[in-house]
Structure formats: C-alpha cells, structure tokens
C-alpha cells in the first residue's frame, strides 16, 4: 500500500476563489492510502515546496498528489521537489484543478465537487505508479534552419558564431527573402540592400554554414537532439560548383518573356536567370516551365555561351539526408492575394498596386530604376491614394484575416514620406482605420510624415476605385470631416495583409509542430517561451510565428539561436522514461503498433521462446527504442492483443482513474 | 442604452458592436449625399442607444438597400440590415399590425407574386 500525501494549491485566488480548497483537502484525506493532506496558498513557491519536502520525510510518503495548475506548468517543478526529498519523481501526479476546474466553473460547490473527483482520480493512479528512471540520448551537434530570409540568416549566423555547423534550406534560388525586395526600412530609412547583402555574404563565407538553396524539406524523422531530415534539392540545370555567376547566359537566353517574380511580375526575365545582382549563391537557375531546351529539346544557347561549362540539362533533383540536433523554422510570410477585393480594381488597373509592388517601383534596382512611374503608361503620378488594412482585421470569412498585420502602418508612412520627399509636386492621401505605431521612434516617424511632409492622413476607408479616362476615381469616407470624398488619383496603393508562407502548413505536419487557425506557428508559451515550438527541438524565428517587422524578427532570430546553442551545447539529453513497452508474451507480431508509430520507434525481431517439452519457438515480437519513443501512446491503442503498455500511463492506471471518477 | 438597441439587434440579427469604425460602408454608399445620417453613423447610433433619433430621421428612407455596405464591410456588421430593422421598428411602433393573415386571401391575384404578400405580412405585422 502506498503512503500518499495530497497537497491542494490555492493558486492565490485562481483556484481558491472558485474551489473550496480546505474542503478538497479534507475530502481527499479520507481516500484510501492518503496519510497526509493539506492546502497552501502557493504550492509552487519555495515555502510550498519546502512544505511538500518536509511532509515526504515526516510521513514517509511513497506517492504525492498535487492538486494545482496544469502539469504543463509545474509538473517538472514538483517532480524536482520530490526528487530532492528522496522520492522518485515519477511517483508524483498532478490533478489539474485550475485549467480543468476553477477557471472554467463559476459555481463554487460544483467546482469543489469536481476538484475532489479530479484529486481522487490522481490518487487512484498514484497507487499503481512505479518508480521510473530516465535514460539519456545523444545530441547531434548540427542545426537546420528552414528559410533563408533575414530571420533564417540571423539565426544561422548566431548559431555558427557559437561554433556549431548550420544548414540553411531555402526554397528560392537565393537566400535573402522578402527583405531583398524592400527599398528602404523604417523608421531610420536605411537601404534594405545595404544592411542585408553584407549579411548574405557573411553567410556564404562562413565555414560553418551550408546554404542548400532551391530546396525544400521533404521528410523529418526523429526527435529532439536526433532529427534526420531529407531535403529535396531541386534541379536548377546548372552545376553550382562550376557556375561563376557571370550572367552571360541570362543575357543571351532567347526566352525573354518570363514574368519576373523578384519584381512581382512588373517586368520580365529570361528562362535562365539570377534573381538579382547580389544573389547568394550567385548561380544561374533554369526555369523548366519556360526553357525551350528542357521543353522541346531545341535551343541550347546558354550551354553554348557558358565558358565554365556549368549548364547541365540532364540534372536531376537530389535528395540529401542529414542529421540535426535542432531545427529552426523561419519560413516567413507573404502578402495575401488581392483577387477578392474587386472594389479596389486591382485586377482591372495596373495602376492599383500592392505595397510590396510599390517597393519594387521605388527601388533603384527595380523595373523603373527607382523612378516612380505609373505602370500603365510610364508617366509620373501626381495624386496617390494609400489604403490601409486591406484584408487585415476582417471578421473571419474568406476575404481577409482577423489579425492586424502590424507592419503596414509603418511602411505606408514610409512610402508616403519618401514619395513626398522625392516628388514634392505630389498629393498623397493615406486612408486609415487606426494608426498603430507602438515601437521605438515609430510614432515620431508617422508624425513626421504628417507634419513635415504634409501627407494627408484621413480617418476613413476607400469604398471603391473605378478606372476611368486614365484616372482612378476613388470614393472614400472622411469620418472626422463628415464627408464623402471623391479623389481623381493616378495610383492607388493597397496595404495587403500578410499571411504565413504557403509552405508552412505542410512543414508543420512534418515537424509535428502546432499552428494556430491562421497557420502561424504556435509558441511553447506566449510570454515565457516565445521562440520555442511546443515540440521539443523545434524553434521559431521571424514572421512564421506572427506578423513582425525587421528589428523584431532579428531579435527573435537571435533568441531562437541562443536556444539552439543551449541545446547543442549539451552532450546528452535526459529522455522521457514514460515510453511504450511491449509484453512479449502477449505480442502476436501483427505490426499494428509499428504502422501507427509517428516516430519510427518500433521495430520487430525474431526471438526464441521456450516452448513445451524443451522445444524452442521463434516468434516475431515488437521492440521499442526508448530513446526514440516519445510516449504518445498511439501503439497502446492500436495493439489488438493489449501487449503494448505505456510506462507511467499504463492501461491499468488509466482505468483506475476512470473508475475513481465514476465512483 | 435604450430598449431599442436590443430590439434592433433582434430584428436585424446583426451585432453592431462588431463595428471597428473603419467607415468603408460610408465610403461605399451611393446615397451618401441624400442622407442625414450615414451608414457608419446608423451603426454607432444603434450601439450607443440613439435609436429613437434615428427612427425620427427621414434619412433612413433614402437608403437604397443596395447592400454595397453589407458586401464590403470587413466585420460583417451589415449596416443595411440595421437600417431595415430601424424602419421596421418605426412601423411596428406606429400602431400594431398593418396586416393580418385574414387579409391575405383578398389580396391574392394572378399578377402579384405570392412571395411579395408573404414578405409584406412579415414586414407589416407585429411580433414577426
């Protein structure tokens, strides 16, 4: 018989206001095996932990039940407390009477009754607990960063700086991400390329960093410290080791009419291309959708002009499998499509552009060489209307996103200011719902746009844009002025909402990392663990976790790197001893468990068993690798003969809990 | 807040508190120049309980019920549905039923679609 101690926590008023904690302790004291029961204001505090330790020693406790918050919050705390007092840490059970009880109930008697029942279930489980010992697993001292934008670049540089090798997987032919397309950055107006391209060069020159560009993660296996990742490096039909990046092929290629994605389709490129002059790696890539040699076998101009002999039309996709200790997700964002916003005439007029398109139109390396010209006729625009929150802050539905995209207020102020600065003959209107500028020097920046540069900020929204006689007729509201405005504009700029990159969702599935309803990666704790995924060994960097500007992205990238460095500095990790264990005598070798195991922890062996009359039988039985098993329990459910059991969560223990609840 | 706020919410099935005051409805409205109050104001007046003022306004009858505001509202507030509810509230207040089921047989004729009579009954009878 176990000697069980019950400790009921008030959690200040979090629990005590809704649950009669004294009554819970008294009721649980009467349960079989309970030799001590008490309540305390903050069980997780030092005084509370001392109380538990003292009771273990004084009453010779063999099991402990703590009625408190979720085990996700303090299970580790209390396990350590009990271990210090000489008890096996796996003899501790948590009854969650906060999240599962006090926070979701209003009626005190009902909540108290439920708290007693939850405590009773935990006591029933402790009766069947057995001491467990955690093993260790080794750590592969190499990190993988998925995404080569500013987030991935910063994370990789910081990890490499600590001496650990890092691979960056980038799906585009070059690293750099969205920041390469941006002209200037708020609120200091430094040139994005001037601050980003040196970092890209640092990455390429760093011996610890390996850039795997034009590639995507295809398969992820393993667990924290021991991931095995398969990466598909797409055929670029150019030998990276031979190409010098001279660019001659990109000038001679006869296929000139390929929409240039780097300039968001505002101009064209060739079928063989280098995205931009500062690309890293600076290697040409053939676009198989447009190359006539690859499509019909006729052409071969690039191969003829390439002095390095780097063109290889027969190149195949390459699969690379590597081992990593940690994985950082830095997949970033993209602006949402504007096709659902007919009222802004985006599809009807080339002079209605998104803000990212405007970046290209204002960039010295863009299609207009940095001179702002109307895409329709190449003339200088005089009246520009900016529309904020296009697709942000929408009430569910198909059209937009429920969240604030966060960066639009600032980049719109930047655009408006730069245009007024460069072209003082322009009138610039910004229609806003709220101007949100909480950041260092951000509000000052926006006020400068209004006060120094005379940008017309109007509280209201654009209702419709009608292209007519070479102008864009803009109908809008001026809520503070109590007017409906009609503006003849030359260009309309839409601050499109941003959403996670499309590759994020399938990647999250591969990583078993959780996401929110908007497909942003979820952090392990929204305040205290903001750069870790709830899945151990997976870290988050940049806009894949939520909308972010560049300074925040860089800060988070560094934070993610420090977490990775912390992990990779360890030689071994303590494993979770709550792993599956098969009963070989019951196992019938059916492979059901092997098929459902998401971690590949189960294999089968042929094992000799002693049969009747001194015979030996060879039977096929399941074997679990405890270093790989994550204790999810899928196999215990799948096993038809009840041979598979999870240590610490055995079928018997769970049934005992159910019985205690139903009693 | 007046009793009317709840009535309007009930009739229209719309929650005016979802409004974030962006003004896209008013920006969209083709009847803007003929209105005393404008779509975003309808919503605000219902939220803040100034429904009686709205009911007394002639402006509510200049709404064309074109539903442009409903289509473009990013928060699914449906200002046109609110204004329709205000117009109904005026009718209901003015003295009970304007139409009873008994009158329907007398109104039926070959020209008039039956649906129009059903709609009229719904609109002009109390407690719908």
PDB file of N, CA, C and O in Angstrom, chain A residues 86-121:
ATOM      1  N   UNK A  86      13.947  12.836  -1.822  1.00  0.00           N
ATOM      2  CA  UNK A  86      14.259  11.413  -1.822  1.00  0.00           C
ATOM      3  C   UNK A  86      13.218  10.528  -2.461  1.00  0.00           C
ATOM      4  O   UNK A  86      13.304   9.302  -2.393  1.00  0.00           O
ATOM      5  N   UNK A  87      12.209  11.137  -3.102  1.00  0.00           N
ATOM      6  CA  UNK A  87      11.153  10.334  -3.719  1.00  0.00           C
ATOM      7  C   UNK A  87      11.437  10.246  -5.215  1.00  0.00           C
ATOM      8  O   UNK A  87      11.925  11.202  -5.822  1.00  0.00           O
ATOM      9  N   UNK A  88      11.109   9.125  -5.832  1.00  0.00           N
ATOM     10  CA  UNK A  88      11.248   9.033  -7.285  1.00  0.00           C
ATOM     11  C   UNK A  88      10.304  10.051  -7.935  1.00  0.00           C
ATOM     12  O   UNK A  88       9.123  10.125  -7.585  1.00  0.00           O
ATOM     13  N   UNK A  89      10.828  10.845  -8.860  1.00  0.00           N
ATOM     14  CA  UNK A  89       9.995  11.925  -9.412  1.00  0.00           C
ATOM     15  C   UNK A  89       8.741  11.429 -10.134  1.00  0.00           C
ATOM     16  O   UNK A  89       7.784  12.192 -10.310  1.00  0.00           O
ATOM     17  N   UNK A  90       8.752  10.192 -10.556  1.00  0.00           N
ATOM     18  CA  UNK A  90       7.573   9.672 -11.271  1.00  0.00           C
ATOM     19  C   UNK A  90       6.517   9.101 -10.325  1.00  0.00           C
ATOM     20  O   UNK A  90       5.566   8.483 -10.756  1.00  0.00           O
ATOM     21  N   UNK A  91       6.726   9.352  -9.027  1.00  0.00           N
ATOM     22  CA  UNK A  91       5.701   8.987  -8.048  1.00  0.00           C
ATOM     23  C   UNK A  91       4.811  10.196  -7.757  1.00  0.00           C
ATOM     24  O   UNK A  91       4.034  10.193  -6.811  1.00  0.00           O
ATOM     25  N   UNK A  92       4.950  11.235  -8.580  1.00  0.00           N
ATOM     26  CA  UNK A  92       4.162  12.461  -8.398  1.00  0.00           C
ATOM     27  C   UNK A  92       3.073  12.523  -9.458  1.00  0.00           C
ATOM     28  O   UNK A  92       3.332  12.276 -10.631  1.00  0.00           O
ATOM     29  N   UNK A  93       1.853  12.819  -9.048  1.00  0.00           N
ATOM     30  CA  UNK A  93       0.769  13.039 -10.007  1.00  0.00           C
ATOM     31  C   UNK A  93       0.159  14.413  -9.774  1.00  0.00           C
ATOM     32  O   UNK A  93       0.041  14.856  -8.629  1.00  0.00           O
ATOM     33  N   UNK A  94      -0.214  15.066 -10.865  1.00  0.00           N
ATOM     34  CA  UNK A  94      -0.844  16.381 -10.762  1.00  0.00           C
ATOM     35  C   UNK A  94      -2.332  16.237 -11.082  1.00  0.00           C
ATOM     36  O   UNK A  94      -2.688  15.656 -12.117  1.00  0.00           O
ATOM     37  N   UNK A  95      -3.181  16.759 -10.206  1.00  0.00           N
ATOM     38  CA  UNK A  95      -4.606  16.865 -10.541  1.00  0.00           C
ATOM     39  C   UNK A  95      -4.813  18.322 -10.952  1.00  0.00           C
ATOM     40  O   UNK A  95      -4.615  19.226 -10.144  1.00  0.00           O
ATOM     41  N   UNK A  96      -5.179  18.532 -12.203  1.00  0.00           N
ATOM     42  CA  UNK A  96      -5.310  19.898 -12.717  1.00  0.00           C
ATOM     43  C   UNK A  96      -6.655  20.497 -12.288  1.00  0.00           C
ATOM     44  O   UNK A  96      -7.672  20.309 -12.941  1.00  0.00           O
ATOM     45  N   UNK A  97      -6.621  21.206 -11.149  1.00  0.00           N
ATOM     46  CA  UNK A  97      -7.885  21.798 -10.666  1.00  0.00           C
ATOM     47  C   UNK A  97      -7.958  23.291 -10.994  1.00  0.00           C
ATOM     48  O   UNK A  97      -8.817  23.993 -10.480  1.00  0.00           O
ATOM     49  N   UNK A  98      -7.056  23.766 -11.854  1.00  0.00           N
ATOM     50  CA  UNK A  98      -7.145  25.168 -12.280  1.00  0.00           C
ATOM     51  C   UNK A  98      -7.744  25.234 -13.695  1.00  0.00           C
ATOM     52  O   UNK A  98      -8.922  25.514 -13.853  1.00  0.00           O
ATOM     53  N   UNK A  99      -6.938  24.908 -14.719  1.00  0.00           N
ATOM     54  CA  UNK A  99      -7.440  24.953 -16.097  1.00  0.00           C
ATOM     55  C   UNK A  99      -8.659  24.051 -16.297  1.00  0.00           C
ATOM     56  O   UNK A  99      -9.579  24.393 -17.033  1.00  0.00           O
ATOM     57  N   UNK A 100      -8.632  22.882 -15.674  1.00  0.00           N
ATOM     58  CA  UNK A 100      -9.727  21.928 -15.870  1.00  0.00           C
ATOM     59  C   UNK A 100     -10.891  22.148 -14.904  1.00  0.00           C
ATOM     60  O   UNK A 100     -11.867  21.422 -14.955  1.00  0.00           O
ATOM     61  N   UNK A 101     -10.752  23.083 -13.977  1.00  0.00           N
ATOM     62  CA  UNK A 101     -11.801  23.199 -12.965  1.00  0.00           C
ATOM     63  C   UNK A 101     -12.113  24.647 -12.599  1.00  0.00           C
ATOM     64  O   UNK A 101     -13.094  25.208 -13.069  1.00  0.00           O
ATOM     65  N   UNK A 102     -11.240  25.287 -11.807  1.00  0.00           N
ATOM     66  CA  UNK A 102     -11.625  26.609 -11.278  1.00  0.00           C
ATOM     67  C   UNK A 102     -11.799  27.660 -12.370  1.00  0.00           C
ATOM     68  O   UNK A 102     -12.683  28.511 -12.299  1.00  0.00           O
ATOM     69  N   UNK A 103     -10.975  27.597 -13.408  1.00  0.00           N
ATOM     70  CA  UNK A 103     -11.056  28.614 -14.460  1.00  0.00           C
ATOM     71  C   UNK A 103     -12.294  28.446 -15.342  1.00  0.00           C
ATOM     72  O   UNK A 103     -12.692  29.390 -16.021  1.00  0.00           O
ATOM     73  N   UNK A 104     -12.845  27.265 -15.357  1.00  0.00           N
ATOM     74  CA  UNK A 104     -13.968  27.054 -16.282  1.00  0.00           C
ATOM     75  C   UNK A 104     -15.309  26.921 -15.551  1.00  0.00           C
ATOM     76  O   UNK A 104     -16.332  26.723 -16.182  1.00  0.00           O
ATOM     77  N   UNK A 105     -15.288  27.014 -14.236  1.00  0.00           N
ATOM     78  CA  UNK A 105     -16.554  26.949 -13.492  1.00  0.00           C
ATOM     79  C   UNK A 105     -16.811  28.238 -12.740  1.00  0.00           C
ATOM     80  O   UNK A 105     -15.873  28.968 -12.405  1.00  0.00           O
ATOM     81  N   UNK A 106     -18.077  28.508 -12.482  1.00  0.00           N
ATOM     82  CA  UNK A 106     -18.427  29.698 -11.718  1.00  0.00           C
ATOM     83  C   UNK A 106     -18.986  29.314 -10.350  1.00  0.00           C
ATOM     84  O   UNK A 106     -18.786  30.007  -9.374  1.00  0.00           O
ATOM     85  N   UNK A 107     -19.696  28.190 -10.313  1.00  0.00           N
ATOM     86  CA  UNK A 107     -20.397  27.767  -9.107  1.00  0.00           C
ATOM     87  C   UNK A 107     -19.432  27.032  -8.167  1.00  0.00           C
ATOM     88  O   UNK A 107     -18.840  26.009  -8.540  1.00  0.00           O
ATOM     89  N   UNK A 108     -19.251  27.562  -6.947  1.00  0.00           N
ATOM     90  CA  UNK A 108     -18.233  27.021  -6.041  1.00  0.00           C
ATOM     91  C   UNK A 108     -18.513  25.569  -5.606  1.00  0.00           C
ATOM     92  O   UNK A 108     -17.610  24.734  -5.664  1.00  0.00           O
ATOM     93  N   UNK A 109     -19.739  25.240  -5.182  1.00  0.00           N
ATOM     94  CA  UNK A 109     -19.972  23.840  -4.772  1.00  0.00           C
ATOM     95  C   UNK A 109     -19.689  22.848  -5.900  1.00  0.00           C
ATOM     96  O   UNK A 109     -19.071  21.807  -5.685  1.00  0.00           O
ATOM     97  N   UNK A 110     -20.118  23.190  -7.128  1.00  0.00           N
ATOM     98  CA  UNK A 110     -19.880  22.284  -8.261  1.00  0.00           C
ATOM     99  C   UNK A 110     -18.385  22.136  -8.512  1.00  0.00           C
ATOM    100  O   UNK A 110     -17.878  21.022  -8.709  1.00  0.00           O
ATOM    101  N   UNK A 111     -17.684  23.266  -8.510  1.00  0.00           N
ATOM    102  CA  UNK A 111     -16.245  23.241  -8.781  1.00  0.00           C
ATOM    103  C   UNK A 111     -15.520  22.452  -7.699  1.00  0.00           C
ATOM    104  O   UNK A 111     -14.599  21.681  -7.985  1.00  0.00           O
ATOM    105  N   UNK A 112     -15.956  22.629  -6.451  1.00  0.00           N
ATOM    106  CA  UNK A 112     -15.315  21.909  -5.345  1.00  0.00           C
ATOM    107  C   UNK A 112     -15.497  20.402  -5.519  1.00  0.00           C
ATOM    108  O   UNK A 112     -14.559  19.624  -5.376  1.00  0.00           O
ATOM    109  N   UNK A 113     -16.734  20.031  -5.879  1.00  0.00           N
ATOM    110  CA  UNK A 113     -17.033  18.612  -6.082  1.00  0.00           C
ATOM    111  C   UNK A 113     -16.136  18.040  -7.181  1.00  0.00           C
ATOM    112  O   UNK A 113     -15.562  16.961  -7.053  1.00  0.00           O
ATOM    113  N   UNK A 114     -16.000  18.819  -8.274  1.00  0.00           N
ATOM    114  CA  UNK A 114     -15.179  18.332  -9.396  1.00  0.00           C
ATOM    115  C   UNK A 114     -13.711  18.234  -8.990  1.00  0.00           C
ATOM    116  O   UNK A 114     -13.020  17.272  -9.349  1.00  0.00           O
ATOM    117  N   UNK A 115     -13.240  19.203  -8.206  1.00  0.00           N
ATOM    118  CA  UNK A 115     -11.843  19.182  -7.764  1.00  0.00           C
ATOM    119  C   UNK A 115     -11.563  17.925  -6.940  1.00  0.00           C
ATOM    120  O   UNK A 115     -10.511  17.298  -7.072  1.00  0.00           O
ATOM    121  N   UNK A 116     -12.536  17.552  -6.092  1.00  0.00           N
ATOM    122  CA  UNK A 116     -12.371  16.346  -5.274  1.00  0.00           C
ATOM    123  C   UNK A 116     -12.265  15.120  -6.189  1.00  0.00           C
ATOM    124  O   UNK A 116     -11.402  14.254  -6.004  1.00  0.00           O
ATOM    125  N   UNK A 117     -13.126  15.089  -7.209  1.00  0.00           N
ATOM    126  CA  UNK A 117     -13.120  13.936  -8.121  1.00  0.00           C
ATOM    127  C   UNK A 117     -11.792  13.843  -8.876  1.00  0.00           C
ATOM    128  O   UNK A 117     -11.205  12.756  -9.008  1.00  0.00           O
ATOM    129  N   UNK A 118     -11.295  15.000  -9.344  1.00  0.00           N
ATOM    130  CA  UNK A 118     -10.013  15.003 -10.061  1.00  0.00           C
ATOM    131  C   UNK A 118      -8.882  14.541  -9.153  1.00  0.00           C
ATOM    132  O   UNK A 118      -8.000  13.779  -9.565  1.00  0.00           O
ATOM    133  N   UNK A 119      -8.930  14.985  -7.903  1.00  0.00           N
ATOM    134  CA  UNK A 119      -7.921  14.563  -6.926  1.00  0.00           C
ATOM    135  C   UNK A 119      -8.003  13.059  -6.680  1.00  0.00           C
ATOM    136  O   UNK A 119      -6.979  12.371  -6.608  1.00  0.00           O
ATOM    137  N   UNK A 120      -9.225  12.555  -6.587  1.00  0.00           N
ATOM    138  CA  UNK A 120      -9.443  11.135  -6.334  1.00  0.00           C
ATOM    139  C   UNK A 120      -8.848  10.288  -7.465  1.00  0.00           C
ATOM    140  O   UNK A 120      -8.214   9.259  -7.230  1.00  0.00           O
ATOM    141  N   UNK A 121      -9.048  10.766  -8.711  1.00  0.00           N
ATOM    142  CA  UNK A 121      -8.515  10.040  -9.865  1.00  0.00           C
ATOM    143  C   UNK A 121      -6.984   9.986  -9.792  1.00  0.00           C
ATOM    144  O   UNK A 121      -6.375   8.940 -10.042  1.00  0.00           O
TER     145      UNK A 121
END
